PDB file of C-alpha atoms in Angstrom:
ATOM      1  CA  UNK R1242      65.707  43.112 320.454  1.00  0.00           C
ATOM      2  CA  UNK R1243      64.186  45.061 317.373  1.00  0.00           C
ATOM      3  CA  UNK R1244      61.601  46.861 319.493  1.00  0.00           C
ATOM      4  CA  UNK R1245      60.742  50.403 319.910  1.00  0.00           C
ATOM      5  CA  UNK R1246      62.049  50.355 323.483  1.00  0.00           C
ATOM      6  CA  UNK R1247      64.812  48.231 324.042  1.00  0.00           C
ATOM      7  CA  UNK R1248      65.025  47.874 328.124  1.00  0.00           C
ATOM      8  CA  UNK R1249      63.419  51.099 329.966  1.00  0.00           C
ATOM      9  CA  UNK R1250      64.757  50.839 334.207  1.00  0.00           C
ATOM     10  CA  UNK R1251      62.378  53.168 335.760  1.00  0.00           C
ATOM     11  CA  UNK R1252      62.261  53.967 339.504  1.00  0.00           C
ATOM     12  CA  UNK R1253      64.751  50.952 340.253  1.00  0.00           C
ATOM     13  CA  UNK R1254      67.663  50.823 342.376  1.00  0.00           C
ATOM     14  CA  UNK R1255      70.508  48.338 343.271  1.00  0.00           C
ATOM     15  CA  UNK R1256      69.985  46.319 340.666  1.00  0.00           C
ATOM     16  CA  UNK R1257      72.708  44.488 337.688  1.00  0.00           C
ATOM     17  CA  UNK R1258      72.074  44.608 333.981  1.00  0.00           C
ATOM     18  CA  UNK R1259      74.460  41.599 332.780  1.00  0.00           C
ATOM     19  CA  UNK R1260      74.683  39.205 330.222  1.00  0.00           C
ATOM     20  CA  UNK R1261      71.896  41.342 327.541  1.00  0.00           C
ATOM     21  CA  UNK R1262      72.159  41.516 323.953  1.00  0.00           C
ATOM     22  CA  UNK R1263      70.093  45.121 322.775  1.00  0.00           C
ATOM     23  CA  UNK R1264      70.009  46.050 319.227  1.00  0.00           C
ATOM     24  CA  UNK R1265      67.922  47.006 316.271  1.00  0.00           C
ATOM     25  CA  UNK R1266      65.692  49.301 318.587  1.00  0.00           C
ATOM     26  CA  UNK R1267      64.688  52.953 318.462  1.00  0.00           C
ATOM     27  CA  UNK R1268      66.264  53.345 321.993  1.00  0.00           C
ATOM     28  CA  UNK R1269      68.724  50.567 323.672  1.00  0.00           C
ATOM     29  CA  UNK R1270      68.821  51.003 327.194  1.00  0.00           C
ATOM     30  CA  UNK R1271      67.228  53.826 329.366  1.00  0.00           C
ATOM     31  CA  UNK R1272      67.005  54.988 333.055  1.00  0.00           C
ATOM     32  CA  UNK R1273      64.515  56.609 334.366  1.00  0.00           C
ATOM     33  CA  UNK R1274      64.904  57.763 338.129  1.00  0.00           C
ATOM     34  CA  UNK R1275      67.382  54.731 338.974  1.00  0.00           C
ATOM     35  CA  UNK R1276      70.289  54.895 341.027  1.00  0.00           C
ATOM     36  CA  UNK R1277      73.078  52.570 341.992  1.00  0.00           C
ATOM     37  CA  UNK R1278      72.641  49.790 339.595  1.00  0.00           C
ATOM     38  CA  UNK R1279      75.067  47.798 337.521  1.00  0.00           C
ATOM     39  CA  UNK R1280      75.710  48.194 333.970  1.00  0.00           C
ATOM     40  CA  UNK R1281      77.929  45.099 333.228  1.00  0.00           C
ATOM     41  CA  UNK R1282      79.102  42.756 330.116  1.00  0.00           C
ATOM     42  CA  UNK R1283      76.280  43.837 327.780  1.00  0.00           C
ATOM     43  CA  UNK R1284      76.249  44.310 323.866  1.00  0.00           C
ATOM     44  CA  UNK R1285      74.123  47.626 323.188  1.00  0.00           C
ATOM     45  CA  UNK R1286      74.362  47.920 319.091  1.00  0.00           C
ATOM     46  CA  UNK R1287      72.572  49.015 316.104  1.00  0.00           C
ATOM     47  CA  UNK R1288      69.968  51.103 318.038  1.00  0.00           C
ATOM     48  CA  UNK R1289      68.879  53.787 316.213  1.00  0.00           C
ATOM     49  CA  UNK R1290      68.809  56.502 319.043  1.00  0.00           C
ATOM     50  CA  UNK R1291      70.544  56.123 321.544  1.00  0.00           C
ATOM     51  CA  UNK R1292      72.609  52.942 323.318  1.00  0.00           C
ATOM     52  CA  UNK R1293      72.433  53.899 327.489  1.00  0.00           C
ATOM     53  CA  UNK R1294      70.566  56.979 328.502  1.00  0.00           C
ATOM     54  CA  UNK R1295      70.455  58.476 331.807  1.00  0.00           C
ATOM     55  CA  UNK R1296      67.330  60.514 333.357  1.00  0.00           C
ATOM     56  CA  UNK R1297      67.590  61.412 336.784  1.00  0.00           C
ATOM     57  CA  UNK R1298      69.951  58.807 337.322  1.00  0.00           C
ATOM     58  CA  UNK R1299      73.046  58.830 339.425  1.00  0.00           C
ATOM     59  CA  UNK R1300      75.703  56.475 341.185  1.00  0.00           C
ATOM     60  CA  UNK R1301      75.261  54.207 338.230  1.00  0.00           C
ATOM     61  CA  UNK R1302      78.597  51.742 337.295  1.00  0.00           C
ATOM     62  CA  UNK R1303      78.986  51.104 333.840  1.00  0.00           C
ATOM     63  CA  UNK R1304      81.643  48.887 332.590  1.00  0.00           C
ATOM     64  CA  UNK R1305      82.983  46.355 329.975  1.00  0.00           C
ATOM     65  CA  UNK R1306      80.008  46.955 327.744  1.00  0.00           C
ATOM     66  CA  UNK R1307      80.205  46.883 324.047  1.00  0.00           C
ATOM     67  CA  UNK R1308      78.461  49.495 322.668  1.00  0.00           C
ATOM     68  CA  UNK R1309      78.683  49.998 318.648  1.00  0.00           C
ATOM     69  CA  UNK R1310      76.900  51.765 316.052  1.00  0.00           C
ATOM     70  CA  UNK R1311      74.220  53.737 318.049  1.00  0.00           C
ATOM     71  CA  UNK R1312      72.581  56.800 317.315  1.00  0.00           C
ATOM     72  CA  UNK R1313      74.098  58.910 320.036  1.00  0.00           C
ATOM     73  CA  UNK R1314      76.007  56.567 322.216  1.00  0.00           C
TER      74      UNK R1314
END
């Protein structure tokens, strides 16, 4: 929280995301070249880019998230 770079996942697979609070940062969560991993039961708010981006990223499950008052979404 309130960083440039909220949580980067780069190169990672089968992994689970649960349980974070990201917010006040330029960028909230991004993927980088990660597949398969769990996106569950986070609050992504209040970033100022962007909430969840995906790069190269595939077969990624994304549920029951809150995401609010991001840049792009």
């Amino acid at each position: 929280t309130r960083s440039g770079q909220g949580l980067l996942v780069a190169y990672t697979t089968h992994s689970t995301l649960m349980h974070l609070n990201v917010s006040f940062n330029r960028q909230g969560i991004d993927f980088f070249h990660s597949s398969n991993n769990t996106i569950i039961d986070n609050k992504i708010t209040s970033n100022r880019y962007s909430g969840i981006t995906l790069y190269w990223s595939d077969n990624n499950r994304i549920s029951c998230n809150i995401l609010s008052n991001n840049g792009l979404g």
